[in-house]
PDB file of C-alpha atoms in Angstrom:
ATOM      1  CA  GLN A   1      -0.069   0.007  -0.059  1.00  0.00           C
ATOM      2  CA  LEU A   2       2.810   2.291   0.558  1.00  0.00           C
ATOM      3  CA  GLN A   3       4.528   1.761  -2.939  1.00  0.00           C
ATOM      4  CA  PHE A   4       1.726   3.642  -4.778  1.00  0.00           C
ATOM      5  CA  PHE A   5      -1.328   5.483  -3.372  1.00  0.00           C
ATOM      6  CA  SER A   6      -4.030   7.666  -5.165  1.00  0.00           C
ATOM      7  CA  SER A   7      -6.914   9.533  -3.764  1.00  0.00           C
ATOM      8  CA  ASN A   8      -8.633  12.788  -3.892  1.00  0.00           C
ATOM      9  CA  PHE A   9      -6.390  14.126  -1.123  1.00  0.00           C
ATOM     10  CA  SER A  10      -2.959  12.793  -1.932  1.00  0.00           C
ATOM     11  CA  TYR A  11      -0.873  10.831  -4.423  1.00  0.00           C
ATOM     12  CA  TRP A  12       2.596   9.037  -4.341  1.00  0.00           C
ATOM     13  CA  ASN A  13       4.418   6.669  -6.380  1.00  0.00           C
ATOM     14  CA  GLN A  14       7.641   5.187  -4.643  1.00  0.00           C
ATOM     15  CA  ASP A  15      10.336   2.672  -5.588  1.00  0.00           C
ATOM     16  CA  PHE A  16      11.198   1.215  -2.245  1.00  0.00           C
ATOM     17  CA  VAL A  17      13.478  -1.757  -1.538  1.00  0.00           C
ATOM     18  CA  LYS A  18      11.831  -4.833  -0.308  1.00  0.00           C
ATOM     19  CA  GLN A  19      10.972  -4.964   3.538  1.00  0.00           C
ATOM     20  CA  SER A  20      12.354  -7.792   5.526  1.00  0.00           C
ATOM     21  CA  LEU A  21      10.981  -9.114   8.842  1.00  0.00           C
ATOM     22  CA  LEU A  22      12.915 -11.748  11.119  1.00  0.00           C
ATOM     23  CA  ARG A  23      10.981 -13.107  14.127  1.00  0.00           C
ATOM     24  CA  ILE A  24      12.668 -15.008  16.823  1.00  0.00           C
ATOM     25  CA  GLY A  25      10.992 -16.041  20.030  1.00  0.00           C
ATOM     26  CA  ALA A  26      10.454 -18.435  22.955  1.00  0.00           C
ATOM     27  CA  GLU A  27       7.679 -19.443  24.990  1.00  0.00           C
ATOM     28  CA  TYR A  28       7.086 -21.559  28.247  1.00  0.00           C
ATOM     29  CA  ARG A  29       3.535 -22.868  29.150  1.00  0.00           C
ATOM     30  CA  ASP A  30       2.772 -24.643  32.266  1.00  0.00           C
ATOM     31  CA  ALA A  31       1.157 -28.216  31.910  1.00  0.00           C
ATOM     32  CA  ARG A  32      -2.426 -26.856  32.535  1.00  0.00           C
ATOM     33  CA  ASP A  33      -2.013 -23.808  30.131  1.00  0.00           C
ATOM     34  CA  ARG A  34      -2.515 -21.363  32.875  1.00  0.00           C
ATOM     35  CA  TRP A  35       0.725 -19.537  32.831  1.00  0.00           C
ATOM     36  CA  THR A  36       2.681 -18.489  29.786  1.00  0.00           C
ATOM     37  CA  LEU A  37       6.127 -16.676  29.765  1.00  0.00           C
ATOM     38  CA  PHE A  38       7.421 -15.245  26.559  1.00  0.00           C
ATOM     39  CA  LEU A  39      10.389 -13.583  24.974  1.00  0.00           C
ATOM     40  CA  HIS A  40      10.168 -12.174  21.244  1.00  0.00           C
ATOM     41  CA  ASN A  41      12.605 -10.426  19.077  1.00  0.00           C
ATOM     42  CA  ARG A  42      11.656  -8.633  15.740  1.00  0.00           C
ATOM     43  CA  VAL A  43      14.189  -7.324  13.335  1.00  0.00           C
ATOM     44  CA  MET A  44      12.853  -5.290  10.582  1.00  0.00           C
ATOM     45  CA  GLY A  45      14.892  -4.198   7.397  1.00  0.00           C
ATOM     46  CA  ASN A  46      14.146  -1.390   5.195  1.00  0.00           C
ATOM     47  CA  LEU A  47      10.884  -0.422   7.174  1.00  0.00           C
ATOM     48  CA  VAL A  48       8.562   1.965   5.336  1.00  0.00           C
ATOM     49  CA  ILE A  49       6.764   4.539   7.609  1.00  0.00           C
ATOM     50  CA  LEU A  50       4.713   7.685   7.074  1.00  0.00           C
ATOM     51  CA  ASN A  51       6.730  10.661   8.188  1.00  0.00           C
ATOM     52  CA  SER A  52       5.336  13.717  10.093  1.00  0.00           C
ATOM     53  CA  LEU A  53       4.029  15.029   6.710  1.00  0.00           C
ATOM     54  CA  GLY A  54       1.966  11.827   6.075  1.00  0.00           C
ATOM     55  CA  ARG A  55       4.319  10.773   3.098  1.00  0.00           C
ATOM     56  CA  PRO A  56       6.066   7.428   2.986  1.00  0.00           C
ATOM     57  CA  GLU A  57       9.604   7.229   3.874  1.00  0.00           C
ATOM     58  CA  GLN A  58      11.906   4.037   3.911  1.00  0.00           C
ATOM     59  CA  ILE A  59      14.395   3.622   6.828  1.00  0.00           C
ATOM     60  CA  THR A  60      17.362   1.543   5.781  1.00  0.00           C
ATOM     61  CA  GLN A  61      18.747   0.847   9.296  1.00  0.00           C
ATOM     62  CA  ALA A  62      17.419  -2.262  10.755  1.00  0.00           C
ATOM     63  CA  GLN A  63      14.758  -1.683  13.574  1.00  0.00           C
ATOM     64  CA  ASN A  64      14.785  -4.041  16.463  1.00  0.00           C
ATOM     65  CA  VAL A  65      11.914  -4.624  18.861  1.00  0.00           C
ATOM     66  CA  LEU A  66      12.386  -7.031  22.095  1.00  0.00           C
ATOM     67  CA  SER A  67       9.360  -8.062  23.967  1.00  0.00           C
ATOM     68  CA  ALA A  68       9.077 -10.005  26.996  1.00  0.00           C
ATOM     69  CA  GLY A  69       5.914 -10.666  29.227  1.00  0.00           C
ATOM     70  CA  GLY A  70       3.553 -13.353  30.743  1.00  0.00           C
ATOM     71  CA  LYS A  71       0.012 -14.253  30.623  1.00  0.00           C
ATOM     72  CA  HIS A  72      -2.112 -15.917  33.311  1.00  0.00           C
ATOM     73  CA  LYS A  73      -5.529 -17.538  33.079  1.00  0.00           C
ATOM     74  CA  LEU A  74      -7.833 -18.221  36.115  1.00  0.00           C
ATOM     75  CA  ARG A  75     -11.035 -19.712  36.078  1.00  0.00           C
ATOM     76  CA  THR A  76     -13.561 -20.087  38.931  1.00  0.00           C
ATOM     77  CA  GLY A  77     -16.798 -21.754  37.924  1.00  0.00           C
ATOM     78  CA  LYS A  78     -18.235 -19.717  35.086  1.00  0.00           C
ATOM     79  CA  TRP A  79     -16.060 -16.663  35.894  1.00  0.00           C
ATOM     80  CA  ASN A  80     -12.626 -16.156  34.058  1.00  0.00           C
ATOM     81  CA  LEU A  81      -9.831 -13.619  34.626  1.00  0.00           C
ATOM     82  CA  HIS A  82      -7.174 -13.435  31.914  1.00  0.00           C
ATOM     83  CA  SER A  83      -4.261 -11.253  32.729  1.00  0.00           C
ATOM     84  CA  GLN A  84      -1.334 -10.151  30.452  1.00  0.00           C
ATOM     85  CA  ILE A  85       1.759  -7.836  30.953  1.00  0.00           C
ATOM     86  CA  LEU A  86       4.193  -6.860  28.202  1.00  0.00           C
ATOM     87  CA  VAL A  87       7.335  -5.032  28.388  1.00  0.00           C
ATOM     88  CA  GLN A  88       8.832  -3.589  24.907  1.00  0.00           C
ATOM     89  CA  LEU A  89      12.015  -2.046  23.963  1.00  0.00           C
ATOM     90  CA  ALA A  90      12.519  -0.555  20.417  1.00  0.00           C
ATOM     91  CA  SER A  91      15.939   0.311  19.176  1.00  0.00           C
ATOM     92  CA  ASN A  92      14.849   3.561  17.704  1.00  0.00           C
ATOM     93  CA  THR A  93      11.872   5.224  19.461  1.00  0.00           C
ATOM     94  CA  ASP A  94      11.878   7.922  16.826  1.00  0.00           C
ATOM     95  CA  VAL A  95      10.876   5.320  14.077  1.00  0.00           C
ATOM     96  CA  ILE A  96       8.846   2.815  16.192  1.00  0.00           C
ATOM     97  CA  ARG A  97       6.788   4.309  19.041  1.00  0.00           C
ATOM     98  CA  LEU A  98       5.691   1.730  21.612  1.00  0.00           C
ATOM     99  CA  PRO A  99       4.615   1.958  25.264  1.00  0.00           C
ATOM    100  CA  ARG A 100       7.387   0.538  27.415  1.00  0.00           C
ATOM    101  CA  VAL A 101       4.896  -1.529  29.553  1.00  0.00           C
ATOM    102  CA  GLN A 102       1.352  -2.682  28.776  1.00  0.00           C
ATOM    103  CA  PHE A 103      -1.099  -4.508  30.901  1.00  0.00           C
ATOM    104  CA  GLN A 104      -4.414  -5.891  30.125  1.00  0.00           C
ATOM    105  CA  GLU A 105      -7.088  -7.620  32.305  1.00  0.00           C
ATOM    106  CA  ASN A 106     -10.280  -9.593  30.845  1.00  0.00           C
ATOM    107  CA  LEU A 107     -12.926 -10.509  33.321  1.00  0.00           C
ATOM    108  CA  PHE A 108     -15.803 -12.170  31.900  1.00  0.00           C
ATOM    109  CA  TRP A 109     -18.659 -14.768  32.675  1.00  0.00           C
ATOM    110  CA  GLU A 110     -18.837 -17.617  30.234  1.00  0.00           C
ATOM    111  CA  THR A 111     -21.415 -20.274  29.483  1.00  0.00           C
ATOM    112  CA  PRO A 112     -22.794 -22.420  26.594  1.00  0.00           C
ATOM    113  CA  PHE A 113     -25.402 -20.625  24.634  1.00  0.00           C
ATOM    114  CA  ARG A 114     -28.696 -22.546  24.622  1.00  0.00           C
ATOM    115  CA  LYS A 115     -27.007 -25.688  25.380  1.00  0.00           C
ATOM    116  CA  SER A 116     -24.985 -25.675  22.090  1.00  0.00           C
ATOM    117  CA  LYS A 117     -21.255 -25.506  21.322  1.00  0.00           C
ATOM    118  CA  THR A 118     -21.434 -21.876  21.040  1.00  0.00           C
ATOM    119  CA  LEU A 119     -20.174 -19.900  24.191  1.00  0.00           C
ATOM    120  CA  LEU A 120     -21.634 -16.723  25.291  1.00  0.00           C
ATOM    121  CA  ARG A 121     -19.210 -14.377  27.017  1.00  0.00           C
ATOM    122  CA  ILE A 122     -20.074 -11.165  28.953  1.00  0.00           C
ATOM    123  CA  GLY A 123     -17.455  -9.209  30.771  1.00  0.00           C
ATOM    124  CA  ALA A 124     -15.106  -6.178  30.725  1.00  0.00           C
ATOM    125  CA  ASP A 125     -11.671  -5.539  29.528  1.00  0.00           C
ATOM    126  CA  PHE A 126      -9.124  -3.145  31.082  1.00  0.00           C
ATOM    127  CA  MET A 127      -6.024  -1.925  29.579  1.00  0.00           C
ATOM    128  CA  ALA A 128      -3.211   0.331  30.617  1.00  0.00           C
ATOM    129  CA  SER A 129       0.097   1.312  29.282  1.00  0.00           C
ATOM    130  CA  SER A 130       3.016   3.673  30.267  1.00  0.00           C
ATOM    131  CA  ALA A 131       3.116   7.044  28.649  1.00  0.00           C
ATOM    132  CA  PHE A 132       4.386   7.273  25.089  1.00  0.00           C
ATOM    133  CA  THR A 133       4.096   9.702  21.991  1.00  0.00           C
ATOM    134  CA  ALA A 134       1.443   7.885  19.699  1.00  0.00           C
ATOM    135  CA  TYR A 135       0.927   7.940  16.181  1.00  0.00           C
ATOM    136  CA  GLY A 136      -1.441  10.153  14.319  1.00  0.00           C
ATOM    137  CA  TYR A 137      -4.041   8.883  11.791  1.00  0.00           C
ATOM    138  CA  GLN A 138      -5.002   9.737   8.147  1.00  0.00           C
ATOM    139  CA  PRO A 139      -8.728   8.825   7.697  1.00  0.00           C
ATOM    140  CA  TRP A 140      -8.378   9.295   3.911  1.00  0.00           C
ATOM    141  CA  SER A 141      -5.435   6.715   3.624  1.00  0.00           C
ATOM    142  CA  GLY A 142      -6.340   4.533   6.649  1.00  0.00           C
ATOM    143  CA  LEU A 143      -2.679   4.671   7.750  1.00  0.00           C
ATOM    144  CA  PHE A 144      -1.027   5.841  10.860  1.00  0.00           C
ATOM    145  CA  TYR A 145       2.005   8.425  10.652  1.00  0.00           C
ATOM    146  CA  ARG A 146       4.595   9.831  12.833  1.00  0.00           C
ATOM    147  CA  SER A 147       3.221  12.835  14.747  1.00  0.00           C
ATOM    148  CA  ASN A 148       4.778  15.014  17.611  1.00  0.00           C
ATOM    149  CA  ASN A 149       1.432  16.851  18.289  1.00  0.00           C
ATOM    150  CA  THR A 150      -0.421  15.921  21.511  1.00  0.00           C
ATOM    151  CA  GLU A 151      -4.166  16.750  22.170  1.00  0.00           C
TER     152      GLU A 151
END
């Protein structure tokens, strides 16, 4: 989508080098699948991003994202609590902006729907993250871009 784009608002035709992605990771799960610990590393080469003007730009330096975390599932009767914590480190935070820490809780009640194999879930999700400068959004292209503005 970033090679060529045309709309009533903008147009670009770029000749970018092919992007590359290398993913390496490890996970440990307990025997009951209640706990999961993981460590992942992603190396992205020739990454194409949208700069602060909303134009595509290719970053030729390799970008590295290291993430580690854990997941926990707890079930009591029909009530479930799923927790996850994630710690992320990016090699260049000007290019890849991620919160350092993310936390997510899912609390829900689960039961078979009308005695079928379909499950009915009713619950709430809670998410929190450390402070970071988020990306802006261009509705006409459907893409996120680097933005230094805060609202």
